[in-house]
Amino acid sequence: MNGIMMSASTGVMNSLLGKLATLMGEEFAKLKNLRKEVKHISDELSSMKDALESLADVDTLDKHTASWRDTVREMSYDIEDVIDDFMCKIGEKSKKTGFIQDTIQRLKTSRGRHQIAGQIGDIKKLVRETSERRERYKIDIPKSGNVAVDQRVVALYEESSKVVGMDGPTNMLVNWLKDEEKKLKIVSVIGFGGLGKTTHANQVYHKLEGKFQCGAFLPVSQKSNMPKLLHSLLTQLGCGQYCHDCELNVLLDQVRENLKNKRYLVIIDDLWDVSAWNIIKCAFPENNLGSRLIVTTRIKTVAGAYCFGHHEHILEMKPLSEEDSRKLFFGRIFCSEKACPGQLRDVSVEILKKCGGLPLAIISISSLLASDRSNQKERWKHVLNSLGSVSGTNLTLEAMRQILNLSYKNLPHHLKTCFLYLGMFLEDSEIYRHELVSLWVSEGFVSKAHGQNPKQIAISYFNELVNMSLIQPVQIDMHGSVLTCKVHDMLLDLILYKSAEENFITVVDNPEAITGQLQKPRRMLFNLDGATLPRDVNMSQVRSFANWRGSTNIPSLAEFKYLRVFIADFSSSSVDDNRKIDLTGLCKLYQLRHIQIEGCDNCQLPTQIRGLQKLETFDIDGSCIPMDIFHLPCLLPEGIGKMKYLQRLRWFDTLHTSIDSIKGLGEFTNLRLLYLRTGFSEDVDMDVLNSSLGKLCNLDSLNVFSPDSWIPEALTLSPPPPNLMGLSMMRISRVPNWIGELHNLQSLHITVDKLDKDDVGILAELPALMDLELTFNRALEEIIVIYGTSFAILKRFVVYWTVMPQLTFQAGAMPKLQSLSLPLNARGWKQDESTTPTGIEHLLALERISVGIGSETESEQRSAESAIRSAINMHPGHAHIKIDIQCY
């Protein structure tokens, strides 16, 4: 835990001790009394911090010890607030003379000495009383014993078990769904959490999706936001334009209109109640095209509601057989049962009996033993004994919770903290890795000591949680890195239970239930809608505030004195233009590290934020960027350096920004992600903009967009940012030459007006390019030829054309290509004028091809589909290529 500023087990002890060390530095040598008092406090707190770290490894504490632990942890926050206030006040007037010198000068005054003496005295008294309390109750640090298991559960992503015990149930579902029945069929998968319902549904979906025109995966959850659910459905169905602020019935009509002439396959995952089903079912028309729904639930009465009156089947999930249990268990630890050392076989059998065939339990225990990398029989027996009196012959959900809690208990301290922070996100939400690791760094969960890169350390923590199956991957890039993840609902139960126990995260979703219970919340997940917090809730010490549901009744920002993280999504909020949400108070929260706001059009943002000297992330979706963002803490150039740690900026609008601000952009040398809005305007000096972009040496992702015109050809990245890996440019006339200089570019998404041989040549020679999306706004006259040896490591190629041009792949072209997506215009189709791409057989690594066929008649559709299948059948590995053809 060295260097980590904050953790769930020790509070902010490390951060506090660092600040006290500053007050004991040589610069304060003349203030002997201050240094003496601070040293006494620091010594006591260091001892308490060691005790907290030891207590974090103990499974069961008596009530006096647990109470003392909580008091010490909360005291660390209180003391840090006092020190922060003191340093802030002292430092306000030190810009010319320097912080330390000004501090000493102010402390020499009678008033200054009296003020700090009183504060230090109060802290010393508080620490002494807490220390005496430990002695009075004879609180000792007990040794770690058997795991005392709570009533929550770690949920692990199901893909780990997909190769074991899947075939029978999966084939049964497939057979039910692929018959010739034309009526809408609903298939149900029932079972309590951890049996693998979602995994089975996903397996079936991937087996059958190529036989349907469209499909979607719809996670529901207990507290569903129906408009967002339908927005997600529309997006997955490819509806590029739909109303974001529509009433529920309008959204339902839009879904029905989109599906009325299509054969669709949709998974509705984790349905909890009949009322939700009564709304969701209205989205799916009975169009007699053989459409199918797969619904998973843990409640039989819910299944009965959506199974009534249709031609449906119900699959009730069962535990794994003894053989499959052994295969899964030993496979995850030793790769095979044969590789298991002889001394561990007997204890393995006993552990498997405790798991009772439950995939989630087997994965959790095997992950724990595999990560421990110890084949000592004593260690395995300790795990077995820690499971207590769980009976494998009658494994209940409660018993599974006991088993899986062991994984949490054995996490390192730093991972426990990062793990619990997942509770700041909504159930079933998709979490971006870059967003999560940025928050971990801003919260102080990651060490910044010894010149280490905090972001890279945070990514390693993220990967550890993925490898331990505590995070479920959703999107994975070409390197196999997880880009987005989800949190299982039962995993969230455990996180929120532990967070409440540690006063780590407070969920506010019912004002009546929390009255009198919130004393000093530290992190707040604000889910109130249409209600306000009780007045007795003290918000002054909240460190993080997340309002994902867009409630407009948030507490006044003036109450958040020590806020570090502010997250809000007002994109779906109903706000009158004359009564926008007032966020101007953000400029006074001097401890802010992370600001993230969606729906800025509904907000009134501060016009100046020069006081936010510690800000690391400023992520908003509007163009109302405070003009002094580039001149913190003042208008002098040296003030810009105070924001040098800013890493993500969305959007920077050159069309509504001064020339000084464009110049200031180049000072953000730590910027990694930039969304740039630009275009033709007399007010935009492209030379100045190019100069600023050329200074962003750490930029790894750039998105350039022009709202009303083409991106100016004068825009260049020369010299290119050496680490640029992702580039998106919407609306450029043709491929600019400077793109050929981006030797580390891995992902390129561009919309162009023209594309010729030279343009293709520029793209083909990019040595690191693995992902390419090309969009064209008009038909191309030239034949597009992909020559042999070009695009050496490209793995994904997506083309968007209104009218498909002639596309030819020569032998040796795109040797690593795995996924190809193409449009095919079949309107007025003539076989002798076929625009079917040729040379697909030369794409030897191809695994999947997606084709969108535009047609007006069924005859055109059949002809085009036949032509594309004939082209694919020429591929030597066509039997193993996954084909997805959609018609519109």
mmCIF file of N, CA and C in Angstrom, residues 228 418 421-426 429-446 454-455 458-459 462 471 482-485 487 525 544-548 564-569 593-598 616-621 647-650 672-673 675 700:
data_model
loop_
_atom_site.group_PDB
_atom_site.id
_atom_site.type_symbol
_atom_site.label_atom_id
_atom_site.label_comp_id
_atom_site.label_asym_id
_atom_site.label_seq_id
_atom_site.Cartn_x
_atom_site.Cartn_y
_atom_site.Cartn_z
ATOM 1 N N LYS A 228 -34.092 4.427 -21.343
ATOM 2 C CA LYS A 228 -32.710 4.089 -21.683
ATOM 3 C C LYS A 228 -32.611 2.676 -22.252
ATOM 4 N N CYS A 418 -10.263 -0.829 -5.122
ATOM 5 C CA CYS A 418 -10.673 -0.637 -6.522
ATOM 6 C C CYS A 418 -11.932 -1.446 -6.832
ATOM 7 N N TYR A 421 -15.046 0.205 -5.507
ATOM 8 C CA TYR A 421 -15.399 1.436 -6.220
ATOM 9 C C TYR A 421 -16.329 1.167 -7.400
ATOM 10 N N LEU A 422 -16.422 -0.086 -7.840
ATOM 11 C CA LEU A 422 -17.366 -0.432 -8.901
ATOM 12 C C LEU A 422 -18.802 -0.138 -8.471
ATOM 13 N N GLY A 423 -19.012 0.001 -7.173
ATOM 14 C CA GLY A 423 -20.342 0.332 -6.668
ATOM 15 C C GLY A 423 -20.780 1.742 -6.996
ATOM 16 N N MET A 424 -19.886 2.575 -7.538
ATOM 17 C CA MET A 424 -20.257 3.926 -7.956
ATOM 18 C C MET A 424 -20.961 3.939 -9.307
ATOM 19 N N PHE A 425 -21.083 2.767 -9.942
ATOM 20 C CA PHE A 425 -21.752 2.671 -11.230
ATOM 21 C C PHE A 425 -23.088 1.941 -11.065
ATOM 22 N N LEU A 426 -24.005 2.214 -11.985
ATOM 23 C CA LEU A 426 -25.328 1.623 -11.915
ATOM 24 C C LEU A 426 -25.303 0.151 -12.307
ATOM 25 N N SER A 429 -24.752 -1.319 -16.020
ATOM 26 C CA SER A 429 -24.152 -0.289 -16.869
ATOM 27 C C SER A 429 -22.840 -0.809 -17.449
ATOM 28 N N GLU A 430 -22.508 -0.313 -18.640
ATOM 29 C CA GLU A 430 -21.253 -0.671 -19.286
ATOM 30 C C GLU A 430 -20.203 0.364 -18.885
ATOM 31 N N ILE A 431 -19.120 -0.099 -18.311
ATOM 32 C CA ILE A 431 -18.109 0.777 -17.735
ATOM 33 C C ILE A 431 -16.887 0.808 -18.651
ATOM 34 N N TYR A 432 -16.461 2.007 -19.024
ATOM 35 C CA TYR A 432 -15.270 2.152 -19.851
ATOM 36 C C TYR A 432 -14.016 2.048 -18.987
ATOM 37 N N ARG A 433 -13.057 1.259 -19.474
ATOM 38 C CA ARG A 433 -11.825 1.063 -18.706
ATOM 39 C C ARG A 433 -11.106 2.387 -18.453
ATOM 40 N N HIS A 434 -10.973 3.222 -19.501
ATOM 41 C CA HIS A 434 -10.225 4.469 -19.324
ATOM 42 C C HIS A 434 -10.901 5.372 -18.299
ATOM 43 N N GLU A 435 -12.233 5.311 -18.235
ATOM 44 C CA GLU A 435 -12.958 6.127 -17.272
ATOM 45 C C GLU A 435 -12.741 5.608 -15.857
ATOM 46 N N LEU A 436 -12.782 4.291 -15.700
ATOM 47 C CA LEU A 436 -12.616 3.695 -14.378
ATOM 48 C C LEU A 436 -11.212 3.922 -13.836
ATOM 49 N N VAL A 437 -10.194 3.686 -14.654
ATOM 50 C CA VAL A 437 -8.825 3.862 -14.148
ATOM 51 C C VAL A 437 -8.536 5.331 -13.858
ATOM 52 N N SER A 438 -9.134 6.229 -14.640
ATOM 53 C CA SER A 438 -8.978 7.658 -14.359
ATOM 54 C C SER A 438 -9.566 8.008 -13.001
ATOM 55 N N LEU A 439 -10.699 7.423 -12.677
ATOM 56 C CA LEU A 439 -11.329 7.678 -11.376
ATOM 57 C C LEU A 439 -10.496 7.090 -10.243
ATOM 58 N N TRP A 440 -9.953 5.896 -10.437
ATOM 59 C CA TRP A 440 -9.094 5.306 -9.406
ATOM 60 C C TRP A 440 -7.911 6.213 -9.096
ATOM 61 N N VAL A 441 -7.310 6.776 -10.148
ATOM 62 C CA VAL A 441 -6.170 7.661 -9.944
ATOM 63 C C VAL A 441 -6.596 8.932 -9.219
ATOM 64 N N SER A 442 -7.731 9.516 -9.644
ATOM 65 C CA SER A 442 -8.215 10.746 -9.020
ATOM 66 C C SER A 442 -8.569 10.544 -7.558
ATOM 67 N N GLU A 443 -9.044 9.352 -7.217
ATOM 68 C CA GLU A 443 -9.424 9.050 -5.840
ATOM 69 C C GLU A 443 -8.219 8.788 -4.944
ATOM 70 N N GLY A 444 -7.053 8.554 -5.551
ATOM 71 C CA GLY A 444 -5.862 8.272 -4.756
ATOM 72 C C GLY A 444 -5.671 6.808 -4.451
ATOM 73 N N PHE A 445 -6.343 5.914 -5.204
ATOM 74 C CA PHE A 445 -6.197 4.473 -4.973
ATOM 75 C C PHE A 445 -4.901 3.938 -5.558
ATOM 76 N N VAL A 446 -4.236 4.750 -6.384
ATOM 77 C CA VAL A 446 -3.064 4.301 -7.121
ATOM 78 C C VAL A 446 -1.872 5.145 -6.704
ATOM 79 N N PRO A 454 0.836 6.431 -12.919
ATOM 80 C CA PRO A 454 -0.362 5.975 -12.199
ATOM 81 C C PRO A 454 -1.380 5.297 -13.108
ATOM 82 N N LYS A 455 -1.531 5.811 -14.331
ATOM 83 C CA LYS A 455 -2.511 5.223 -15.239
ATOM 84 C C LYS A 455 -2.157 3.777 -15.573
ATOM 85 N N ALA A 458 -2.917 1.609 -12.666
ATOM 86 C CA ALA A 458 -4.368 1.403 -12.549
ATOM 87 C C ALA A 458 -4.856 0.387 -13.574
ATOM 88 N N ILE A 459 -4.309 0.429 -14.783
ATOM 89 C CA ILE A 459 -4.688 -0.554 -15.805
ATOM 90 C C ILE A 459 -4.272 -1.960 -15.364
ATOM 91 N N PHE A 462 -6.834 -3.138 -13.028
ATOM 92 C CA PHE A 462 -8.027 -3.521 -13.791
ATOM 93 C C PHE A 462 -7.849 -4.923 -14.376
ATOM 94 N N ILE A 471 -14.459 -9.018 -12.887
ATOM 95 C CA ILE A 471 -15.041 -8.062 -13.817
ATOM 96 C C ILE A 471 -15.395 -8.812 -15.089
ATOM 97 N N VAL A 482 -9.262 -5.487 -22.543
ATOM 98 C CA VAL A 482 -10.663 -5.195 -22.258
ATOM 99 C C VAL A 482 -10.877 -3.688 -22.285
ATOM 100 N N LEU A 483 -11.815 -3.221 -23.125
ATOM 101 C CA LEU A 483 -12.114 -1.795 -23.235
ATOM 102 C C LEU A 483 -13.288 -1.393 -22.357
ATOM 103 N N THR A 484 -14.295 -2.249 -22.284
ATOM 104 C CA THR A 484 -15.441 -1.978 -21.416
ATOM 105 C C THR A 484 -15.779 -3.242 -20.646
ATOM 106 N N CYS A 485 -16.431 -3.039 -19.505
ATOM 107 C CA CYS A 485 -16.778 -4.176 -18.660
ATOM 108 C C CYS A 485 -18.128 -3.931 -18.009
ATOM 109 N N VAL A 487 -20.622 -5.103 -14.347
ATOM 110 C CA VAL A 487 -20.631 -5.653 -12.992
ATOM 111 C C VAL A 487 -21.887 -6.491 -12.833
ATOM 112 N N LEU A 525 -23.607 7.644 -4.380
ATOM 113 C CA LEU A 525 -24.279 7.296 -5.627
ATOM 114 C C LEU A 525 -25.708 7.793 -5.508
ATOM 115 N N SER A 544 -16.756 11.953 -3.297
ATOM 116 C CA SER A 544 -17.179 11.657 -4.670
ATOM 117 C C SER A 544 -18.698 11.660 -4.755
ATOM 118 N N PHE A 545 -19.196 12.198 -5.866
ATOM 119 C CA PHE A 545 -20.650 12.292 -6.066
ATOM 120 C C PHE A 545 -20.964 11.870 -7.496
ATOM 121 N N ALA A 546 -21.815 10.851 -7.646
ATOM 122 C CA ALA A 546 -22.201 10.362 -8.977
ATOM 123 C C ALA A 546 -23.713 10.390 -9.108
ATOM 124 N N ASN A 547 -24.186 11.073 -10.131
ATOM 125 C CA ASN A 547 -25.625 11.205 -10.394
ATOM 126 C C ASN A 547 -25.888 10.721 -11.829
ATOM 127 N N TRP A 548 -25.919 9.389 -11.990
ATOM 128 C CA TRP A 548 -26.059 8.807 -13.325
ATOM 129 C C TRP A 548 -27.475 8.909 -13.861
ATOM 130 N N ARG A 564 -13.818 15.569 -4.441
ATOM 131 C CA ARG A 564 -12.738 15.241 -5.378
ATOM 132 C C ARG A 564 -13.265 14.855 -6.755
ATOM 133 N N VAL A 565 -14.410 14.176 -6.789
ATOM 134 C CA VAL A 565 -14.962 13.640 -8.039
ATOM 135 C C VAL A 565 -16.420 14.059 -8.170
ATOM 136 N N PHE A 566 -16.762 14.635 -9.324
ATOM 137 C CA PHE A 566 -18.154 15.004 -9.619
ATOM 138 C C PHE A 566 -18.549 14.396 -10.964
ATOM 139 N N ILE A 567 -19.560 13.514 -10.934
ATOM 140 C CA ILE A 567 -20.065 12.855 -12.141
ATOM 141 C C ILE A 567 -21.570 13.088 -12.221
ATOM 142 N N ALA A 568 -22.056 13.506 -13.378
ATOM 143 C CA ALA A 568 -23.493 13.712 -13.562
ATOM 144 C C ALA A 568 -23.864 13.487 -15.018
ATOM 145 N N ASP A 569 -25.003 12.856 -15.223
ATOM 146 C CA ASP A 569 -25.533 12.643 -16.567
ATOM 147 C C ASP A 569 -26.928 13.259 -16.630
ATOM 148 N N ARG A 593 -10.614 16.778 -8.565
ATOM 149 C CA ARG A 593 -9.668 16.143 -9.477
ATOM 150 C C ARG A 593 -10.343 15.689 -10.774
ATOM 151 N N HIS A 594 -11.638 15.411 -10.689
ATOM 152 C CA HIS A 594 -12.325 14.769 -11.824
ATOM 153 C C HIS A 594 -13.721 15.378 -11.992
ATOM 154 N N ILE A 595 -13.972 15.948 -13.169
ATOM 155 C CA ILE A 595 -15.304 16.457 -13.515
ATOM 156 C C ILE A 595 -15.760 15.738 -14.777
ATOM 157 N N GLN A 596 -16.952 15.163 -14.712
ATOM 158 C CA GLN A 596 -17.497 14.422 -15.846
ATOM 159 C C GLN A 596 -18.995 14.722 -15.952
ATOM 160 N N ILE A 597 -19.393 15.395 -17.019
ATOM 161 C CA ILE A 597 -20.783 15.846 -17.147
ATOM 162 C C ILE A 597 -21.304 15.518 -18.542
ATOM 163 N N GLU A 598 -22.411 14.813 -18.614
ATOM 164 C CA GLU A 598 -23.151 14.597 -19.855
ATOM 165 C C GLU A 598 -24.415 15.461 -19.794
ATOM 166 N N GLU A 616 -7.574 16.888 -12.814
ATOM 167 C CA GLU A 616 -6.860 15.989 -13.719
ATOM 168 C C GLU A 616 -7.702 15.587 -14.918
ATOM 169 N N THR A 617 -9.017 15.526 -14.744
ATOM 170 C CA THR A 617 -9.925 15.137 -15.829
ATOM 171 C C THR A 617 -11.067 16.122 -15.906
ATOM 172 N N PHE A 618 -11.301 16.662 -17.102
ATOM 173 C CA PHE A 618 -12.412 17.585 -17.352
ATOM 174 C C PHE A 618 -13.138 17.068 -18.587
ATOM 175 N N ASP A 619 -14.208 16.296 -18.358
ATOM 176 C CA ASP A 619 -14.880 15.555 -19.428
ATOM 177 C C ASP A 619 -16.320 16.040 -19.536
ATOM 178 N N ILE A 620 -16.602 16.892 -20.521
ATOM 179 C CA ILE A 620 -17.950 17.391 -20.736
ATOM 180 C C ILE A 620 -18.317 17.206 -22.197
ATOM 181 N N ASP A 621 -19.629 17.158 -22.487
ATOM 182 C CA ASP A 621 -20.065 16.926 -23.857
ATOM 183 C C ASP A 621 -20.522 18.207 -24.550
ATOM 184 N N GLN A 647 -5.811 14.991 -18.780
ATOM 185 C CA GLN A 647 -5.569 13.884 -19.714
ATOM 186 C C GLN A 647 -6.664 13.708 -20.757
ATOM 187 N N ARG A 648 -7.890 14.167 -20.486
ATOM 188 C CA ARG A 648 -8.989 13.950 -21.427
ATOM 189 C C ARG A 648 -9.768 15.253 -21.587
ATOM 190 N N LEU A 649 -10.061 15.625 -22.833
ATOM 191 C CA LEU A 649 -10.775 16.868 -23.104
ATOM 192 C C LEU A 649 -11.788 16.650 -24.215
ATOM 193 N N ARG A 650 -13.071 16.806 -23.904
ATOM 194 C CA ARG A 650 -14.164 16.708 -24.877
ATOM 195 C C ARG A 650 -15.106 17.879 -24.633
ATOM 196 N N ARG A 672 -4.169 12.929 -23.323
ATOM 197 C CA ARG A 672 -4.150 11.638 -24.014
ATOM 198 C C ARG A 672 -5.333 11.478 -24.966
ATOM 199 N N LEU A 673 -6.455 12.085 -24.627
ATOM 200 C CA LEU A 673 -7.632 11.984 -25.479
ATOM 201 C C LEU A 673 -8.172 13.374 -25.749
ATOM 202 N N TYR A 675 -11.195 15.463 -28.199
ATOM 203 C CA TYR A 675 -12.266 15.585 -29.181
ATOM 204 C C TYR A 675 -12.222 17.027 -29.681
ATOM 205 N N ASP A 700 -2.865 9.949 -27.432
ATOM 206 C CA ASP A 700 -3.010 8.622 -28.034
ATOM 207 C C ASP A 700 -4.347 8.420 -28.725
#
